[in-house]
PDB file of C-alpha atoms and ligand atoms in Angstrom:
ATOM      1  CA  UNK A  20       3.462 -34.268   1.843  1.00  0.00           C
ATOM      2  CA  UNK A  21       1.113 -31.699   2.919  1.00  0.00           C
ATOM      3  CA  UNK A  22      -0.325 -29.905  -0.390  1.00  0.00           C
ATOM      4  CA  UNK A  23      -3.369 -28.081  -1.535  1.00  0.00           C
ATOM      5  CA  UNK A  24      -3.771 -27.955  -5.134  1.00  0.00           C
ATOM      6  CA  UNK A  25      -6.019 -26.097  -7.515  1.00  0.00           C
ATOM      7  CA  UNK A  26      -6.858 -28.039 -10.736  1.00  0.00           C
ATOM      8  CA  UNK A  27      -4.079 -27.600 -13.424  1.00  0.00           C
ATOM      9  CA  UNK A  28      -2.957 -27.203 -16.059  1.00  0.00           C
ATOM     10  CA  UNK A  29      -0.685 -25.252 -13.891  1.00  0.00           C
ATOM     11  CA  UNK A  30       1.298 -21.822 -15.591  1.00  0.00           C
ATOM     12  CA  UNK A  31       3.806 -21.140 -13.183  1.00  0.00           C
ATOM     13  CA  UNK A  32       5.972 -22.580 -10.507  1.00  0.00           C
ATOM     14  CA  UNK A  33       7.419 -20.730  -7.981  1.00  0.00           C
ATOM     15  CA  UNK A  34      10.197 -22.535  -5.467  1.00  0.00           C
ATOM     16  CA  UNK A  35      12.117 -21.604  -2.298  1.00  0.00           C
ATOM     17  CA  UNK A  36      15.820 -22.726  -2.231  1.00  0.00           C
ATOM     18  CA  UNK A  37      17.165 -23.720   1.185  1.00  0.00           C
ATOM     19  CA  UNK A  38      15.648 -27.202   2.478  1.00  0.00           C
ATOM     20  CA  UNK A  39      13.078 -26.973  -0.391  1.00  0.00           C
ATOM     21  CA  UNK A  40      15.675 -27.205  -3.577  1.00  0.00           C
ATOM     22  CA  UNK A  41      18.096 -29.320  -1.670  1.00  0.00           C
ATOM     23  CA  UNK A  42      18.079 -30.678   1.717  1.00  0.00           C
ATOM     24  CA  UNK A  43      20.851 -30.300   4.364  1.00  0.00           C
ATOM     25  CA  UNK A  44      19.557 -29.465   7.717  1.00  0.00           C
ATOM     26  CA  UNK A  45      23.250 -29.023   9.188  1.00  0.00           C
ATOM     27  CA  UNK A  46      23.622 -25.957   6.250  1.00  0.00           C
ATOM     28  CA  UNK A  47      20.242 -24.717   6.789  1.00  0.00           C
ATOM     29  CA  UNK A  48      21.289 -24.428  10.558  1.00  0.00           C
ATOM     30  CA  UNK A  49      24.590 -22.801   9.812  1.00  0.00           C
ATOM     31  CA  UNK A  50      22.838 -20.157   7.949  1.00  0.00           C
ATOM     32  CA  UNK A  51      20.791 -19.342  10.979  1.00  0.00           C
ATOM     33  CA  UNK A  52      23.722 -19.697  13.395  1.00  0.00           C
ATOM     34  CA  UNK A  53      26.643 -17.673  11.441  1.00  0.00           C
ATOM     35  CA  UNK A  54      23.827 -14.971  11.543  1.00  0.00           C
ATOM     36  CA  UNK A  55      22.718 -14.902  14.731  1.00  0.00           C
ATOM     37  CA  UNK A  56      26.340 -15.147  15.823  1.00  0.00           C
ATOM     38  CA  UNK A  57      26.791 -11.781  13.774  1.00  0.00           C
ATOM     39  CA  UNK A  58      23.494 -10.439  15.630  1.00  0.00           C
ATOM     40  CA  UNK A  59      25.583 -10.952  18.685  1.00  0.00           C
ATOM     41  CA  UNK A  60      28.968  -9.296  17.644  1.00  0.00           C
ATOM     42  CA  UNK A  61      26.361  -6.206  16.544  1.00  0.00           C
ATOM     43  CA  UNK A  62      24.581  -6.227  19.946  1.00  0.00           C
ATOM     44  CA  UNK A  63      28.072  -6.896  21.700  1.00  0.00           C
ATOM     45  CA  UNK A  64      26.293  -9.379  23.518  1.00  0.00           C
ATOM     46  CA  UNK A  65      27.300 -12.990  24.311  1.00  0.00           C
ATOM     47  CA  UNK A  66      25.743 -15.520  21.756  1.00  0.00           C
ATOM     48  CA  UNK A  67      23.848 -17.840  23.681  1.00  0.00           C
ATOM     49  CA  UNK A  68      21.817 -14.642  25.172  1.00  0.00           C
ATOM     50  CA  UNK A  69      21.058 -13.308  21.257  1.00  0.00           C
ATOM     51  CA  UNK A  70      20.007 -17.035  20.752  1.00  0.00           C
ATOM     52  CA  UNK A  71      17.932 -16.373  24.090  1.00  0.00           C
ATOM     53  CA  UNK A  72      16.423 -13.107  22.861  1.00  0.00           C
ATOM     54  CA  UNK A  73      15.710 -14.157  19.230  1.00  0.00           C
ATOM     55  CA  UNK A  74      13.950 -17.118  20.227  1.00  0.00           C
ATOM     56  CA  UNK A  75      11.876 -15.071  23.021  1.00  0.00           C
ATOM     57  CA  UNK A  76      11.204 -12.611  20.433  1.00  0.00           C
ATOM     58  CA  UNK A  77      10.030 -15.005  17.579  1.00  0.00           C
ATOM     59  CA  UNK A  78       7.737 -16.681  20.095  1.00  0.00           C
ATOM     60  CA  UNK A  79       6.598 -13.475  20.918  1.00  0.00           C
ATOM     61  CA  UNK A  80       5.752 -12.352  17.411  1.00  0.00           C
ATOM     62  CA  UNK A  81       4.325 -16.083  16.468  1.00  0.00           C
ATOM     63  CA  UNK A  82       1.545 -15.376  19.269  1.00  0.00           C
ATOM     64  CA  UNK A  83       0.837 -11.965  18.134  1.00  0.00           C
ATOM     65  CA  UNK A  84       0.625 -12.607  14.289  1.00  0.00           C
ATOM     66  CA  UNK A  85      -0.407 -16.639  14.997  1.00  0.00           C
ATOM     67  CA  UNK A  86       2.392 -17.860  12.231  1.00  0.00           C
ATOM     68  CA  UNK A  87       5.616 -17.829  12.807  1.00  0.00           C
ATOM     69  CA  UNK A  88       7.766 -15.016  11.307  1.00  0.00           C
ATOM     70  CA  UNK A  89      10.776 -15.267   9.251  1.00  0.00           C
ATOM     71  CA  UNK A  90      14.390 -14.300  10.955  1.00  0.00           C
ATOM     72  CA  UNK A  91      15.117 -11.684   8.808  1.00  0.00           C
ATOM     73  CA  UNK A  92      11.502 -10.159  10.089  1.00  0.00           C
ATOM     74  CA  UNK A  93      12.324 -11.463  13.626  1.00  0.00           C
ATOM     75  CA  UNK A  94      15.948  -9.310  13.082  1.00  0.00           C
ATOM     76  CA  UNK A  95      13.324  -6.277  11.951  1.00  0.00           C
ATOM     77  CA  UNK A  96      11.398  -6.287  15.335  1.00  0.00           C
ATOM     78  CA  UNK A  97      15.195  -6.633  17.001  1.00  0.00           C
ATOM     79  CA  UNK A  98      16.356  -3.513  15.180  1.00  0.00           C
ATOM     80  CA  UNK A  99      18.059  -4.961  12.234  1.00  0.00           C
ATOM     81  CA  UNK A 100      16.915  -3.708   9.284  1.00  0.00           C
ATOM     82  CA  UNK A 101      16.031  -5.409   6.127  1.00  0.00           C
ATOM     83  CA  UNK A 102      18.928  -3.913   4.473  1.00  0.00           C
ATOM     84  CA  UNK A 103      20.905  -4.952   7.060  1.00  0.00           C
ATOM     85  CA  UNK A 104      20.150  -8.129   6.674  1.00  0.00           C
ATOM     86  CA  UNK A 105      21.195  -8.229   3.066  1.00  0.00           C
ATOM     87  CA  UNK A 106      24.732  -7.047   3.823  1.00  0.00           C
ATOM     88  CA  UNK A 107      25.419  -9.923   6.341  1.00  0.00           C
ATOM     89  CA  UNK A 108      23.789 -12.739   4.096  1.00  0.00           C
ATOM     90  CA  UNK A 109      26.302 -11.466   1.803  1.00  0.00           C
ATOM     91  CA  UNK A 110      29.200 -11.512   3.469  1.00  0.00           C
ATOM     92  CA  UNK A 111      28.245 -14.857   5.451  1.00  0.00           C
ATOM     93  CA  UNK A 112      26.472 -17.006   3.309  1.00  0.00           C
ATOM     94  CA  UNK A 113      28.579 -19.276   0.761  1.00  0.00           C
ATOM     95  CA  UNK A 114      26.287 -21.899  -1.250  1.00  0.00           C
ATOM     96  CA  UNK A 115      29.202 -23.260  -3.059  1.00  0.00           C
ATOM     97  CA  UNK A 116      31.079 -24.588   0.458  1.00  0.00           C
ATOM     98  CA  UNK A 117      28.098 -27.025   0.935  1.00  0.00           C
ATOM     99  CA  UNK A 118      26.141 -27.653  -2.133  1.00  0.00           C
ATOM    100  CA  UNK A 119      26.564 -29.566  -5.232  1.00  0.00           C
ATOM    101  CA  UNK A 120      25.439 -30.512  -8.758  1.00  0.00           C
ATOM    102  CA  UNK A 121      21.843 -32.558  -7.870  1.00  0.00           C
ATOM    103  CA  UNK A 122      22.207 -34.830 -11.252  1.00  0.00           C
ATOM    104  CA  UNK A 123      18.959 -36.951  -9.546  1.00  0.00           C
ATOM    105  CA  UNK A 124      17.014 -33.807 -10.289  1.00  0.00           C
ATOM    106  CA  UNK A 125      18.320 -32.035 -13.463  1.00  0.00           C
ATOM    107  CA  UNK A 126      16.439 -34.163 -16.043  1.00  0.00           C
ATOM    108  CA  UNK A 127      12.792 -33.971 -13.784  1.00  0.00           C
ATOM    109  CA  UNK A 128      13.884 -29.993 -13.385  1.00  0.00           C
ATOM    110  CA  UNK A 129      14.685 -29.707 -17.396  1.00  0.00           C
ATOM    111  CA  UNK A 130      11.208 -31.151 -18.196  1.00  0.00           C
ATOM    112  CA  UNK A 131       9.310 -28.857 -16.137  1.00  0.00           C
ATOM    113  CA  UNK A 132      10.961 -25.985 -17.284  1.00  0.00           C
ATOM    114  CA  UNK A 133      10.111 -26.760 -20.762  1.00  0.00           C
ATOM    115  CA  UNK A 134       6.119 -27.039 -19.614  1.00  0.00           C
ATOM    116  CA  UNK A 135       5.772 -23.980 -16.756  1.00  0.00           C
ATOM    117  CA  UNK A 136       7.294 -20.810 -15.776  1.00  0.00           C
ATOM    118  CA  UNK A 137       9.874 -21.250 -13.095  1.00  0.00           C
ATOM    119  CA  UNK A 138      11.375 -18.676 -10.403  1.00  0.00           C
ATOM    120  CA  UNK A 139      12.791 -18.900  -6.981  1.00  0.00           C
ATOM    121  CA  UNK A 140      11.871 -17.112  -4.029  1.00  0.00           C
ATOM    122  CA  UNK A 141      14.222 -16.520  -1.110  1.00  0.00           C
ATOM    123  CA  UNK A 142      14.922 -14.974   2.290  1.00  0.00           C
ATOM    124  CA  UNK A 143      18.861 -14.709   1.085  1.00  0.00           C
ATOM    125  CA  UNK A 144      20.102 -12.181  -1.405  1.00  0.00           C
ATOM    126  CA  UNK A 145      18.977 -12.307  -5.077  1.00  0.00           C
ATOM    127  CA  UNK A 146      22.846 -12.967  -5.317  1.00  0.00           C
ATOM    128  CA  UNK A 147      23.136 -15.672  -3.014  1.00  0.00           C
ATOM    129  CA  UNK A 148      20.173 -17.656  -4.464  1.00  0.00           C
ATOM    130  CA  UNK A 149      21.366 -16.994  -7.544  1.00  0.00           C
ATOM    131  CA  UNK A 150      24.746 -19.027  -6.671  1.00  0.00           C
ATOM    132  CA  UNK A 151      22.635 -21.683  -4.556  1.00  0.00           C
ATOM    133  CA  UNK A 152      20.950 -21.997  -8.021  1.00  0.00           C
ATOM    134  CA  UNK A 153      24.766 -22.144  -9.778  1.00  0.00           C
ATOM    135  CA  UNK A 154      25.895 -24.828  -6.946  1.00  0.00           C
ATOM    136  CA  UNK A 155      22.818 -27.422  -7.244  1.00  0.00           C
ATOM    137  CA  UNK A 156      23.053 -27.086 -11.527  1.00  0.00           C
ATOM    138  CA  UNK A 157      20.250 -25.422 -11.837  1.00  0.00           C
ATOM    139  CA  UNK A 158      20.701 -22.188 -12.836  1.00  0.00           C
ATOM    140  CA  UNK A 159      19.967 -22.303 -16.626  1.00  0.00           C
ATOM    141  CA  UNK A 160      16.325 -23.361 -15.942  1.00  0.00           C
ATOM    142  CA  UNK A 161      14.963 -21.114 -13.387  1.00  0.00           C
ATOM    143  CA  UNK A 162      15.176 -17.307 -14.793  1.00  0.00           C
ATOM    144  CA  UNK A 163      14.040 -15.382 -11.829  1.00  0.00           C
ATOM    145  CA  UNK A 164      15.702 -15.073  -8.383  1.00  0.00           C
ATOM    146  CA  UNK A 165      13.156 -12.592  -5.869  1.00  0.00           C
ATOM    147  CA  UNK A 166      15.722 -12.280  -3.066  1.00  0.00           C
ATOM    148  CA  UNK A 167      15.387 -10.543   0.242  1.00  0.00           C
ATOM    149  CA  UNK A 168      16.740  -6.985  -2.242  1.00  0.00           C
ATOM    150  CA  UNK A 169      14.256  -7.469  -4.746  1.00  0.00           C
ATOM    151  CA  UNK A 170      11.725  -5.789  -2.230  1.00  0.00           C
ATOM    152  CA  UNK A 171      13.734  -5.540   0.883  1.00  0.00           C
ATOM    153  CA  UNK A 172      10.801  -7.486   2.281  1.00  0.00           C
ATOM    154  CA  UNK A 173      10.773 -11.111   3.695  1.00  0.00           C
ATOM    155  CA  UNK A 174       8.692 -14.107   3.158  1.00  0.00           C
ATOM    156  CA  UNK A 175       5.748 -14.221   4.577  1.00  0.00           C
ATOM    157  CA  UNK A 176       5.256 -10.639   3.420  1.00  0.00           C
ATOM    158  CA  UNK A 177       3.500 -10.601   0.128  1.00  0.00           C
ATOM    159  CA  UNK A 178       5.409  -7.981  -1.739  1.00  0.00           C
ATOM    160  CA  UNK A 179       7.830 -10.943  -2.746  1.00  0.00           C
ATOM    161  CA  UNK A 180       5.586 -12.981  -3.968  1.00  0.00           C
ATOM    162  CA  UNK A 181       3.656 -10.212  -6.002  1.00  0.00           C
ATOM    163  CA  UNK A 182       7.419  -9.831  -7.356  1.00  0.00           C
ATOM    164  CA  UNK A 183       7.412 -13.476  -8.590  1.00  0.00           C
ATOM    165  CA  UNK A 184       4.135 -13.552  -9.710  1.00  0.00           C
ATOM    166  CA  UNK A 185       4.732 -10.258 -11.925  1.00  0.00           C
ATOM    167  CA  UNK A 186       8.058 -11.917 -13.275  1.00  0.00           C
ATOM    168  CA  UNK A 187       6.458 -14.855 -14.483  1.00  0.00           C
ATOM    169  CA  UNK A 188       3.549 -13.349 -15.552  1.00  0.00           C
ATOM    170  CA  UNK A 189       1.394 -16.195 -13.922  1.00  0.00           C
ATOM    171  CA  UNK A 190      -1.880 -15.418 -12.095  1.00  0.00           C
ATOM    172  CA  UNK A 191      -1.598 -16.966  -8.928  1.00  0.00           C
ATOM    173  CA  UNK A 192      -4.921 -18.917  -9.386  1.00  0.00           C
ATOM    174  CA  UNK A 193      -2.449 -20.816 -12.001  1.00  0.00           C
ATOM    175  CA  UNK A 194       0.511 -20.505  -9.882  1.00  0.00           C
ATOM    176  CA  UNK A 195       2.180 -23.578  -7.451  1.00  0.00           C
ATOM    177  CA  UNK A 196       4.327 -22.575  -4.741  1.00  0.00           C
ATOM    178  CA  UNK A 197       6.796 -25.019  -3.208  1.00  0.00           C
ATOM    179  CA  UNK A 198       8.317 -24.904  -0.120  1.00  0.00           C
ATOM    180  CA  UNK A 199       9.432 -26.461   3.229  1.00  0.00           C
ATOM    181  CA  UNK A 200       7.582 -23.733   5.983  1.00  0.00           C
ATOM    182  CA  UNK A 201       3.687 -23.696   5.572  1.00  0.00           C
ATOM    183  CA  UNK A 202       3.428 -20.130   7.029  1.00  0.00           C
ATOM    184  CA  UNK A 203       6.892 -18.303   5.545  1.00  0.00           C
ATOM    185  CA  UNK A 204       6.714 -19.939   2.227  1.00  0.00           C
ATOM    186  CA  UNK A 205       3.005 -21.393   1.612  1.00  0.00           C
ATOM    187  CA  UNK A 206       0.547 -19.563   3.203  1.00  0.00           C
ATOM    188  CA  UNK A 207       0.426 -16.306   1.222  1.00  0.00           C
ATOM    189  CA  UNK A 208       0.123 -18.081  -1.763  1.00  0.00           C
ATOM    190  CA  UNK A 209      -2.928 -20.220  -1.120  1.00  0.00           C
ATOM    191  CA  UNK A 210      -4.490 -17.638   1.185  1.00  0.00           C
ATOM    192  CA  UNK A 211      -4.816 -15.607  -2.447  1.00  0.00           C
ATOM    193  CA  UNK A 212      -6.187 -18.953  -3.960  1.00  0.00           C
ATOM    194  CA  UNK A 213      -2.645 -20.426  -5.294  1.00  0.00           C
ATOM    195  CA  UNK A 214      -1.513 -23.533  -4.568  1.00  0.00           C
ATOM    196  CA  UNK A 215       0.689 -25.220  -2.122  1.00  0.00           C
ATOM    197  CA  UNK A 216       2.883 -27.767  -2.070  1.00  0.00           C
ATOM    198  CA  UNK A 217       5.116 -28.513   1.135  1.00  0.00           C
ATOM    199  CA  UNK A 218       8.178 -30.407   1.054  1.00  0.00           C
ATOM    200  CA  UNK A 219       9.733 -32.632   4.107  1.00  0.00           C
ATOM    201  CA  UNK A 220      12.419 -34.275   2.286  1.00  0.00           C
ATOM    202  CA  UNK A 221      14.292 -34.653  -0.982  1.00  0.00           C
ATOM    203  CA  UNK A 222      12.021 -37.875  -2.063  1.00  0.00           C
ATOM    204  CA  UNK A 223       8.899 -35.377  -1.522  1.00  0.00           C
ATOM    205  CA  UNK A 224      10.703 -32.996  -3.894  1.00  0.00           C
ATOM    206  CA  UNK A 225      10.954 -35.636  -6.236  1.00  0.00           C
ATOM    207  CA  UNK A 226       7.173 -36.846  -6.042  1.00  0.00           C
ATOM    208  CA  UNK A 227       6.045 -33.115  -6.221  1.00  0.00           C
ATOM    209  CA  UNK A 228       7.951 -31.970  -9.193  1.00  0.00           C
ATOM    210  CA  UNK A 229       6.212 -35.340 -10.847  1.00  0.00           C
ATOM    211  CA  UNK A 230       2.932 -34.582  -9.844  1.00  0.00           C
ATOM    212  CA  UNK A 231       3.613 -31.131 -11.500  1.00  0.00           C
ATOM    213  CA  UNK A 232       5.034 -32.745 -14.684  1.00  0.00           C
ATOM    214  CA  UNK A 233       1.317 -34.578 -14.946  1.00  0.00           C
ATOM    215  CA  UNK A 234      -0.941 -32.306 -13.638  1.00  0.00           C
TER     216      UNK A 234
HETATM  217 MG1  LIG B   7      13.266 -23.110   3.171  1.00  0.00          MG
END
């Protein structure tokens, strides 16, 4: 578990959702594919050369910017606006077809929302993190959803994360960030002198939301 911490006691945590919150590479995937597959229909071009030209172009922009860009920013430099964006995560993306209730994590989840200010941040729709939230049981605990609407900007850009940080009225000196992509979901916040914690699995989910509950 890659992490760098600043010495607590820590004010605010600030999570992504998909592969962070739960883990399920095959619905991580789908989310990319159904989207990319949409890309296609709206390019009337045939889906394995949209997979072809989204992967060029995200190389392309990792070399340029040395960190690899989000696909909702890779869609920007394609022509697909933000907004865009929004409308097909919404129409596409259904948390409740392939998550469920996480009872492993609810009481660990519980406790640290009872010591630190908890919000989400994701690529998706405030909406559709919002019923990610619904689908893994956690919705109750974590107040604020900063969606891809909430600033029509994606992770890595900062507005976001200035979004979260004003909604839990944290400093991000005394802020954590958790998340499963160093450079889309931890970099910005420990380049400002946050912390970062990256996740690789459920089991490092578990460890880190410990180490929060004692730090
Ligand atoms: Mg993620």
């Amino acid at each position: 578990m890659k992490r760098q911490l600043n010495p607590g006691p820590y004010r605010a945590v600030l999570f992504d959702i998909d592969n962070t919150l739960y883990r399920d590479d095959r619905y991580a995937q789908w989310q990319i594919d159904v989207l990319i597959r949409r890309f296609a229909d709206h390019r009337g071009m045939a889906e394995p050369e949209a997979l072809r030209l989204v992967a060029e172009t995200r190389s392309r922009l990792t070399a340029n910017a040395g960190r690899r860009p989000s696909l909702g920013n890779t869609m920007v430099a394609l022509g697909v606006p933000i907004s865009t964006s929004v409308d097909w995560r919404r129409e596409l993306i259904t948390p409740h077809r392939f998550l469920q209730r996480d009872e492993t994590l609810r009481a660990p989840m519980e406790r640290l929302a009872a010591h630190v200010r908890l919000a989400v941040l994701t690529n998706n729709p405030e909406d559709v993190g919002r019923a990610s939230l619904d689908a893994l049981g956690f919705s109750d605990l974590i107040p604020t959803v900063v969606g891809l609407d909430t600033t029509w900007a994606s992770k890595p850009d900062w507005a976001p994360f200035q979004a979260a940080l004003d909604a839990v009225g944290a400093p991000v000196e005394a802020t954590v960030m958790v998340g499963d992509r160093w450079d889309v979901d931890l970099a910005p916040i420990v380049e400002r002198g946050g912390s970062g914690i990256l996740v690789e699995s459920h089991e490092d989910l578990r460890e880190a939301i410990t180490m929060l509950l004692e730090a």
